[in-house]
């Protein structure tokens, strides 16, 4: 793959996307947005890939949308191109996506992390929605996903003051699944992604779909959806294999079917 602003690596069944514009702290310009989306869609199509990991550098996961690229645009420009709509294609991905965040995850960087299914943070991570300081508001879902993740009080605090929160506060608030020492971030995140990728792929996809449904529907409808999908797991070879392996006291050998 001839990407210029990201690196794409296959580590076993995990596709690792590393944001790679170090001089701009991985600011999300149009090229990087297009490349991340293309890489995720390539990994989605690859039957050998069971999970995706998105990470940045030690200093920054991403310091936001590219301010230099955005600054001269007019309303007519951003409306006509529907600026940032391409990022919605990440939320359409069906394979699990883990974000490994060290350093700054600000603005669009925080929003990209929240587009992933869960966040593993280094103890150096800093999250925020500082758009208000630039005279704009979040535009890649921050006002919606942050509010669902941390509740109104903290979402309002972050979106209105533009302050950052550190990894500890982010974990306490429910934005982050786990915190690890910065030196271990990639290992730990890869371990988590590998664990997921070694599960049955269709079952992992169903689990992701079921959790995501809770954001879109009532509790009763969500539970009904879960029950039906749970029933459909019995149509897979991997349900037979997973349960047989338990009974026979051995590791399962999933065929991803
Ligand atoms: C373009 C950026 C950038 C960004 C950093 N850089 N963030 N370029 N867009 N979002 C560039 C700097 O211009 C600089 O380039 C280089 O990266 C290093 O950054 P410094 O500021 O010198 O580093 P430091 O002093 O360590 O400060 C780090 C920082 C700061 C606190 C993260 O860079 C910062 O505040 N960045 C902007 C954060 C932000 O506002 N993000 C939200 C963006 S809006 P040069 O060439 O000068 O050395 C957004 C909108 C989403 O995401 C959708 C709604 C519109």
PDB file of C-alpha atoms and ligand atoms in Angstrom, residues 23-25 27 59 63-68 70 84 104 106-108 111 130-131 134 136-139, ligand 1:
ATOM      1  CA  UNK A  23       5.954  17.237  12.344  1.00  0.00           C
ATOM      2  CA  UNK A  24       2.291  18.237  12.663  1.00  0.00           C
ATOM      3  CA  UNK A  25       1.574  16.063  15.735  1.00  0.00           C
ATOM      4  CA  UNK A  27      -2.946  16.657  12.601  1.00  0.00           C
ATOM      5  CA  UNK A  59       3.886  12.635  21.730  1.00  0.00           C
ATOM      6  CA  UNK A  63      -3.572  17.060  17.856  1.00  0.00           C
ATOM      7  CA  UNK A  64      -6.802  17.604  15.968  1.00  0.00           C
ATOM      8  CA  UNK A  65      -8.025  18.393  12.518  1.00  0.00           C
ATOM      9  CA  UNK A  66      -5.398  20.276  10.488  1.00  0.00           C
ATOM     10  CA  UNK A  67      -5.929  23.911  11.454  1.00  0.00           C
ATOM     11  CA  UNK A  68      -3.669  25.234   8.683  1.00  0.00           C
ATOM     12  CA  UNK A  70      -9.057  24.496   7.528  1.00  0.00           C
ATOM     13  CA  UNK A  84     -15.271  15.449   7.741  1.00  0.00           C
ATOM     14  CA  UNK A 104      -2.359  14.564  22.767  1.00  0.00           C
ATOM     15  CA  UNK A 106      -7.370  16.789  21.022  1.00  0.00           C
ATOM     16  CA  UNK A 107     -10.290  17.934  18.924  1.00  0.00           C
ATOM     17  CA  UNK A 108     -10.484  15.650  15.910  1.00  0.00           C
ATOM     18  CA  UNK A 111     -13.040  12.312  18.136  1.00  0.00           C
ATOM     19  CA  UNK A 130     -10.499  22.646  22.366  1.00  0.00           C
ATOM     20  CA  UNK A 131     -12.321  23.687  19.170  1.00  0.00           C
ATOM     21  CA  UNK A 134     -10.421  28.352  17.583  1.00  0.00           C
ATOM     22  CA  UNK A 136     -15.475  26.424  15.991  1.00  0.00           C
ATOM     23  CA  UNK A 137     -17.185  23.470  17.660  1.00  0.00           C
ATOM     24  CA  UNK A 138     -16.420  19.734  17.424  1.00  0.00           C
ATOM     25  CA  UNK A 139     -17.215  18.447  13.923  1.00  0.00           C
TER      26      UNK A 139
HETATM   27  C1  LIG B   1      -2.189  21.784  12.242  1.00  0.00           C
HETATM   28  C2  LIG B   1      -0.840  21.468  14.063  1.00  0.00           C
HETATM   29  C3  LIG B   1      -1.951  21.095  14.862  1.00  0.00           C
HETATM   30  C4  LIG B   1      -3.229  21.085  14.242  1.00  0.00           C
HETATM   31  C5  LIG B   1      -0.205  20.997  16.085  1.00  0.00           C
HETATM   32  N1  LIG B   1       0.226  21.383  14.865  1.00  0.00           N
HETATM   33  N2  LIG B   1      -1.507  20.811  16.100  1.00  0.00           N
HETATM   34  N3  LIG B   1      -0.972  21.801  12.775  1.00  0.00           N
HETATM   35  N4  LIG B   1      -3.291  21.438  12.932  1.00  0.00           N
HETATM   36  N5  LIG B   1      -4.342  20.731  14.883  1.00  0.00           N
HETATM   37  C6  LIG B   1       1.584  21.690  14.450  1.00  0.00           C
HETATM   38  C7  LIG B   1       2.048  23.020  14.992  1.00  0.00           C
HETATM   39  O1  LIG B   1       1.577  24.058  14.190  1.00  0.00           O
HETATM   40  C8  LIG B   1       3.530  22.861  14.916  1.00  0.00           C
HETATM   41  O2  LIG B   1       3.962  23.046  13.590  1.00  0.00           O
HETATM   42  C9  LIG B   1       3.739  21.397  15.236  1.00  0.00           C
HETATM   43  O3  LIG B   1       2.483  20.763  15.000  1.00  0.00           O
HETATM   44  C10 LIG B   1       4.099  21.161  16.699  1.00  0.00           C
HETATM   45  O4  LIG B   1       3.146  21.805  17.515  1.00  0.00           O
HETATM   46  P1  LIG B   1       3.519  22.833  18.692  1.00  0.00           P
HETATM   47  O5  LIG B   1       2.329  23.666  18.944  1.00  0.00           O
HETATM   48  O6  LIG B   1       4.780  23.537  18.369  1.00  0.00           O
HETATM   49  O7  LIG B   1       3.794  21.828  19.883  1.00  0.00           O
HETATM   50  P2  LIG B   1       3.561  22.061  21.459  1.00  0.00           P
HETATM   51  O8  LIG B   1       4.026  23.437  21.838  1.00  0.00           O
HETATM   52  O9  LIG B   1       4.127  20.876  22.134  1.00  0.00           O
HETATM   53  O10 LIG B   1       1.966  22.085  21.655  1.00  0.00           O
HETATM   54  C11 LIG B   1       1.199  20.905  21.389  1.00  0.00           C
HETATM   55  C12 LIG B   1      -0.305  21.240  21.350  1.00  0.00           C
HETATM   56  C13 LIG B   1      -0.547  22.373  20.331  1.00  0.00           C
HETATM   57  C14 LIG B   1      -0.787  21.699  22.742  1.00  0.00           C
HETATM   58  C15 LIG B   1      -1.043  19.967  20.964  1.00  0.00           C
HETATM   59  O11 LIG B   1       0.080  22.011  19.097  1.00  0.00           O
HETATM   60  C16 LIG B   1      -1.971  22.637  20.042  1.00  0.00           C
HETATM   61  O12 LIG B   1      -2.682  23.292  20.846  1.00  0.00           O
HETATM   62  N6  LIG B   1      -2.465  22.192  18.888  1.00  0.00           N
HETATM   63  C17 LIG B   1      -3.834  22.448  18.444  1.00  0.00           C
HETATM   64  C18 LIG B   1      -4.795  21.628  19.237  1.00  0.00           C
HETATM   65  C19 LIG B   1      -6.218  21.892  18.774  1.00  0.00           C
HETATM   66  O13 LIG B   1      -6.717  23.009  18.864  1.00  0.00           O
HETATM   67  N7  LIG B   1      -6.849  20.877  18.217  1.00  0.00           N
HETATM   68  C20 LIG B   1      -8.195  20.991  17.726  1.00  0.00           C
HETATM   69  C21 LIG B   1      -8.108  21.340  16.284  1.00  0.00           C
HETATM   70  S1  LIG B   1      -9.699  21.705  15.652  1.00  0.00           S
HETATM   71  P3  LIG B   1       5.043  24.168  13.192  1.00  0.00           P
HETATM   72  O14 LIG B   1       5.142  24.031  11.712  1.00  0.00           O
HETATM   73  O15 LIG B   1       4.483  25.455  13.660  1.00  0.00           O
HETATM   74  O16 LIG B   1       6.277  23.753  13.965  1.00  0.00           O
HETATM   75  C22 LIG B   1     -10.396  20.263  15.364  1.00  0.00           C
HETATM   76  C23 LIG B   1     -11.723  20.414  14.763  1.00  0.00           C
HETATM   77  C24 LIG B   1     -12.498  19.154  14.565  1.00  0.00           C
HETATM   78  O17 LIG B   1      -9.889  19.205  15.559  1.00  0.00           O
HETATM   79  C25 LIG B   1     -13.742  19.414  13.805  1.00  0.00           C
HETATM   80  C26 LIG B   1     -14.414  20.704  13.939  1.00  0.00           C
HETATM   81  C27 LIG B   1     -13.942  21.782  13.023  1.00  0.00           C
END
